Amino acid sequence: MTSDLHPKRLLGKVVVVTGAASGQGAAEAEALIREGARVIATDVAQAPGCHRLDVTSEKDWSELAAELRESYGQVHGLVNNAGVTWRARIDDVRPEDMARVHAVNVTGPLLGIQHLTPLMCPGTSIVNVGSSAALTAHYPVAYTTSKWALRGLSRTAAMELGPRGIRVNTIHPGFVETDMTASASPAFREANLSETPLGRTGTVDDITPLVVFLLSSDASFITGAEIPVDGGLTAHGGTKSISDALRADA
Ligand code: NAI
């Protein structure tokens, strides 16, 4: 809700969101619009209000940058949210799976940064969407390695773009109820629940306030940071089952 007491935090800001046809990206686009941003929602999938952009395509990024230069002259925010998973384990994953997942989850954000930062001036902000997989040994190895690589990209980008006044931060969602997690087995959901201290899964509305904050001037001295939004999933480093077992034993 916004009012005079709660001024819109992104009034007039031009913000590009990738993977905005569904899930977290769609919710982020809506939340940014509520804060007054002019959102360019993009996705490889067709969706009402979404501009078609495959994050792995240099041509798509270069066309988008040209259109934004023409219509707005500048960009204030980029949310590199598009992502794919592939649930093969280490014995089964194939080089082509690795390449496909890394192309979307790592090269996609890199291309976004390369093509849009020429339009970004001091005070602008990039949010990369990592994962609790980027902080752990999550079993789908193509996905996990891609999200660890995204951490490296984010930190390098924060260092390289800092002198230009462009901030780059990473958020690490835990289990969030979207199409991506709906396609996993029920056992995956149950196991995540038992490892999550807050005892529930996340919703897209748990994620969007952090994205709004990181894009806004409220976060003006935060760059190179990585923030889990995971109900405590990654903070205990696997010790929750030990604590739970001993409590049950007592
Ligand atoms: P989702 O599957 O609902 O959304 C992903 C979106 O990315 C889809 O709309 C899809 O069409 C789009 N996309 C896929 N490949 C693309 C490409 N080449 N170019 C442009 N768009 C493409 O899933 P969700 O959960 O909303 O995922 C958003 C981000 O959050 C992803 O980066 C995902 O890895 C990450 N994440 C999700 C978690 C979850 O529990 N749902 C947990 C941690 C991270």
Coordinates of C-alpha atoms and ligand atoms in Angstrom, one line a residue:
M1 CA 0.0 0.0 0.0
T2 CA 1.3 3.5 -0.8
S3 CA 0.1 6.9 0.4
D4 CA 1.6 10.2 1.3
L5 CA 2.9 8.5 4.5
H6 CA 4.3 5.7 2.4
P7 CA 5.7 7.3 -0.8
K8 CA 6.3 5.0 -3.7
R9 CA 9.9 4.0 -3.5
L10 CA 10.6 3.5 -7.2
L11 CA 8.6 6.3 -8.8
G12 CA 9.4 6.6 -12.5
K13 CA 12.3 4.1 -12.3
V14 CA 12.7 1.9 -15.4
V15 CA 13.2 -1.7 -14.3
V16 CA 13.7 -4.8 -16.4
V17 CA 12.7 -8.2 -14.9
T18 CA 13.6 -11.4 -16.6
G19 CA 11.5 -14.6 -16.3
A20 CA 8.5 -12.4 -15.4
A21 CA 5.8 -14.7 -17.0
S22 CA 5.3 -16.7 -13.9
G23 CA 6.3 -17.3 -10.3
Q24 CA 8.6 -14.9 -8.5
G25 CA 9.3 -12.8 -11.6
A26 CA 5.6 -12.1 -12.2
A27 CA 5.2 -11.2 -8.5
E28 CA 8.3 -9.0 -8.6
A29 CA 7.0 -7.1 -11.7
E30 CA 3.7 -6.5 -9.9
A31 CA 5.4 -5.3 -6.7
L32 CA 7.7 -3.0 -8.6
I33 CA 4.7 -1.5 -10.5
R34 CA 3.0 -0.9 -7.1
E35 CA 6.1 1.1 -6.0
G36 CA 5.7 3.3 -9.1
A37 CA 8.3 1.7 -11.4
R38 CA 8.0 1.5 -15.2
V39 CA 8.5 -2.3 -15.5
I40 CA 9.6 -4.1 -18.6
A41 CA 8.5 -7.6 -17.8
T42 CA 10.3 -10.1 -20.1
D43 CA 10.2 -13.9 -20.6
V44 CA 11.0 -16.5 -23.2
A45 CA 7.4 -17.8 -22.6
Q46 CA 4.5 -15.9 -24.0
A47 CA 2.4 -14.1 -21.4
P48 CA 0.2 -11.0 -21.4
G49 CA 2.2 -7.9 -20.8
C50 CA 5.5 -9.7 -21.2
H51 CA 8.0 -8.7 -23.8
R52 CA 9.6 -11.8 -25.4
L53 CA 13.3 -12.1 -24.4
D54 CA 15.3 -15.3 -24.1
V55 CA 18.1 -14.4 -21.6
T56 CA 20.6 -16.6 -23.5
S57 CA 20.2 -14.6 -26.7
E58 CA 22.6 -11.8 -27.3
K59 CA 20.3 -10.6 -30.2
D60 CA 17.3 -10.3 -27.8
W61 CA 19.3 -8.4 -25.3
S62 CA 20.8 -6.0 -27.8
E63 CA 17.3 -5.3 -29.3
L64 CA 15.9 -4.7 -25.9
A65 CA 18.7 -2.3 -25.0
A66 CA 18.2 -0.4 -28.3
E67 CA 14.4 -0.1 -27.6
L68 CA 15.0 1.1 -24.0
R69 CA 17.6 3.6 -25.2
E70 CA 15.0 4.9 -27.7
S71 CA 12.0 5.0 -25.3
Y72 CA 13.5 5.9 -21.9
G73 CA 17.2 6.8 -22.5
Q74 CA 18.1 5.0 -19.3
V75 CA 17.6 2.0 -17.1
H76 CA 17.5 2.1 -13.3
G77 CA 17.1 -1.5 -12.3
L78 CA 17.6 -5.1 -13.6
V79 CA 16.3 -8.2 -11.9
N80 CA 18.0 -11.3 -13.3
N81 CA 15.3 -13.7 -12.2
A82 CA 14.9 -16.1 -15.1
G83 CA 16.1 -19.6 -14.2
V84 CA 15.8 -23.3 -15.0
T85 CA 16.5 -26.4 -13.0
W86 CA 17.5 -29.9 -14.1
R87 CA 17.2 -32.6 -11.5
A88 CA 19.9 -35.0 -12.6
R89 CA 22.4 -36.2 -10.1
I90 CA 26.1 -36.3 -10.5
D91 CA 26.2 -39.8 -12.0
D92 CA 23.6 -38.9 -14.6
V93 CA 24.1 -35.3 -15.6
R94 CA 25.3 -34.8 -19.2
P95 CA 27.5 -32.1 -20.6
E96 CA 24.6 -30.7 -22.6
D97 CA 22.5 -30.4 -19.4
M98 CA 25.2 -28.5 -17.8
A99 CA 25.6 -26.2 -20.8
R100 CA 21.8 -25.6 -21.1
V101 CA 21.3 -24.8 -17.4
H102 CA 24.4 -22.6 -17.1
A103 CA 23.4 -20.7 -20.3
V104 CA 20.2 -19.6 -18.7
N105 CA 21.3 -19.2 -15.1
V106 CA 24.8 -17.7 -15.5
T107 CA 25.3 -16.5 -19.1
G108 CA 21.8 -14.9 -19.1
P109 CA 22.5 -12.6 -16.1
L110 CA 25.9 -11.8 -17.6
L111 CA 24.3 -10.8 -20.9
G112 CA 21.8 -8.7 -19.1
I113 CA 24.5 -6.9 -17.2
Q114 CA 26.6 -6.4 -20.4
H115 CA 23.8 -5.0 -22.4
L116 CA 21.9 -2.9 -19.9
T117 CA 24.7 -1.3 -17.8
P118 CA 25.6 1.1 -20.6
L119 CA 22.2 2.6 -19.9
M120 CA 22.6 2.7 -16.1
C121 CA 23.9 5.7 -14.3
P122 CA 25.1 6.1 -10.7
G123 CA 22.5 5.1 -8.1
T124 CA 21.1 2.2 -10.1
S125 CA 20.8 -1.4 -9.0
I126 CA 21.0 -5.0 -10.2
V127 CA 19.4 -7.9 -8.3
N128 CA 20.5 -11.5 -9.2
V129 CA 18.3 -14.3 -8.1
G130 CA 20.5 -17.1 -6.7
S131 CA 19.2 -20.0 -4.6
S132 CA 19.7 -21.9 -1.3
A133 CA 21.4 -24.3 -3.8
A134 CA 24.2 -21.7 -4.2
L135 CA 25.0 -22.0 -0.5
T136 CA 24.8 -25.8 -0.2
A137 CA 25.5 -29.2 -1.9
H138 CA 21.9 -29.4 -3.3
Y139 CA 21.8 -32.6 -5.4
P140 CA 20.8 -31.3 -8.9
V141 CA 24.3 -30.6 -9.9
A142 CA 23.8 -28.6 -13.1
Y143 CA 21.5 -26.2 -11.1
T144 CA 23.7 -26.0 -8.0
T145 CA 26.9 -25.3 -9.9
S146 CA 25.1 -22.7 -12.0
K147 CA 23.8 -20.8 -8.9
W148 CA 27.3 -21.0 -7.3
A149 CA 28.7 -19.5 -10.5
L150 CA 26.1 -16.8 -10.4
R151 CA 27.5 -15.8 -6.9
G152 CA 30.9 -15.4 -8.5
L153 CA 29.5 -13.3 -11.3
S154 CA 27.6 -11.1 -8.8
R155 CA 30.6 -10.4 -6.7
T156 CA 32.8 -9.6 -9.7
A157 CA 30.1 -7.4 -11.2
A158 CA 29.7 -5.6 -7.8
M159 CA 33.4 -4.9 -7.8
E160 CA 33.7 -3.8 -11.4
L161 CA 30.5 -1.7 -11.5
G162 CA 30.9 -0.1 -8.0
P163 CA 33.0 2.8 -9.3
R164 CA 30.2 3.6 -11.8
G165 CA 27.7 3.7 -8.9
I166 CA 25.8 0.6 -10.0
R167 CA 25.0 -1.8 -7.1
V168 CA 24.8 -5.6 -7.6
N169 CA 23.3 -7.9 -5.0
T170 CA 22.2 -11.5 -4.8
I171 CA 19.2 -13.0 -3.1
H172 CA 19.0 -16.7 -2.2
P173 CA 15.4 -18.0 -2.0
G174 CA 14.7 -21.2 -0.2
F175 CA 11.7 -23.4 -1.2
V176 CA 9.2 -21.1 -2.8
E177 CA 5.8 -22.2 -4.0
T178 CA 6.0 -21.7 -7.8
D179 CA 5.8 -23.8 -11.0
M180 CA 9.4 -24.8 -10.5
T181 CA 8.9 -26.4 -7.1
A182 CA 5.4 -27.8 -8.2
S183 CA 7.3 -29.9 -10.7
A184 CA 9.4 -31.6 -7.9
S185 CA 8.4 -34.7 -6.0
P186 CA 6.3 -34.3 -2.8
A187 CA 9.3 -35.8 -0.9
F188 CA 11.3 -32.8 -2.0
R189 CA 8.8 -30.4 -0.4
E190 CA 8.5 -32.5 2.8
A191 CA 12.3 -32.7 3.2
N192 CA 12.6 -29.0 2.7
L193 CA 9.9 -28.3 5.3
S194 CA 11.7 -30.5 7.9
E195 CA 14.9 -28.6 7.3
T196 CA 13.3 -25.1 7.5
P197 CA 13.3 -23.6 11.0
L198 CA 10.3 -21.4 10.3
G199 CA 8.4 -24.6 9.5
R200 CA 6.8 -23.5 6.3
T201 CA 7.6 -23.0 2.6
G202 CA 8.0 -19.5 1.1
T203 CA 5.6 -17.7 -1.1
V204 CA 6.4 -15.2 -3.8
D205 CA 5.3 -12.4 -1.4
D206 CA 8.1 -13.4 1.0
I207 CA 10.6 -12.6 -1.8
T208 CA 9.3 -9.4 -3.5
P209 CA 9.9 -7.0 -0.6
L210 CA 13.6 -7.7 -0.6
V211 CA 13.8 -7.1 -4.3
V212 CA 12.0 -3.8 -4.0
F213 CA 14.3 -2.8 -1.1
L214 CA 17.5 -3.7 -3.0
L215 CA 16.4 -1.7 -6.1
S216 CA 15.5 1.3 -4.0
S217 CA 17.7 4.0 -2.5
D218 CA 17.0 2.5 0.9
A219 CA 19.8 0.1 0.0
S220 CA 22.1 2.8 -1.3
F221 CA 25.3 1.5 0.5
I222 CA 24.6 -2.2 -0.1
T223 CA 26.5 -3.9 -2.9
G224 CA 28.1 -7.3 -3.3
A225 CA 25.8 -8.7 -0.6
E226 CA 24.1 -12.1 -0.6
I227 CA 20.9 -12.4 1.3
P228 CA 19.1 -15.7 2.0
V229 CA 15.3 -15.6 2.0
D230 CA 14.7 -19.1 3.1
G231 CA 13.0 -19.4 6.5
G232 CA 16.4 -20.3 8.0
L233 CA 17.0 -23.3 5.7
T234 CA 20.7 -22.6 5.0
A235 CA 21.7 -21.0 8.3
H236 CA 21.9 -24.2 10.4
G237 CA 24.3 -26.0 8.0
G238 CA 22.5 -29.3 8.3
T239 CA 22.3 -29.4 12.1
K240 CA 18.6 -29.0 12.4
S241 CA 18.0 -32.8 12.0
I242 CA 20.5 -33.4 14.9
S243 CA 18.7 -30.9 17.1
D244 CA 15.3 -32.3 16.2
A245 CA 16.5 -35.9 16.9
L246 CA 17.9 -35.0 20.3
R247 CA 14.7 -33.1 21.2
A248 CA 12.6 -36.1 20.2
D249 CA 14.9 -38.3 22.3
A250 CA 14.8 -36.1 25.5
Ligands
NAI1 P1 9.3 -20.4 -12.5 O1 9.6 -21.7 -13.2 O2 7.9 -20.1 -12.1 O3 9.8 -19.1 -13.3 C1 10.9 -19.1 -14.1 C2 10.7 -18.2 -15.3 O4 11.9 -18.2 -16.0 C3 9.6 -18.9 -16.2 O5 8.6 -17.9 -16.5 C4 10.4 -19.2 -17.4 O6 9.6 -19.1 -18.6 C5 11.5 -18.2 -17.4 N1 12.7 -18.6 -18.2 C6 13.2 -19.9 -18.3 N2 14.2 -19.9 -19.2 C7 14.2 -18.6 -19.7 C8 15.0 -18.0 -20.7 N3 16.0 -18.7 -21.4 N4 14.8 -16.7 -21.0 C9 13.9 -16.0 -20.3 N5 13.1 -16.5 -19.4 C10 13.3 -17.8 -19.1 O7 10.2 -20.5 -11.2 P2 10.5 -19.4 -10.0 O8 10.5 -20.2 -8.8 O9 9.6 -18.2 -10.1 O10 12.0 -19.1 -10.4 C11 12.5 -17.7 -10.4 C12 14.0 -17.8 -10.0 O11 14.1 -18.2 -8.6 C13 14.8 -18.7 -10.8 O12 16.1 -18.1 -11.0 C14 15.0 -19.9 -9.8 O13 16.2 -20.6 -10.0 C15 15.0 -19.2 -8.5 N6 14.7 -20.0 -7.3 C16 13.5 -20.6 -7.2 C17 13.3 -21.3 -6.0 C18 11.9 -21.9 -5.7 O14 11.8 -22.7 -4.7 N7 10.9 -21.8 -6.5 C19 14.3 -21.4 -4.9 C20 15.5 -20.7 -5.2 C21 15.7 -20.0 -6.3

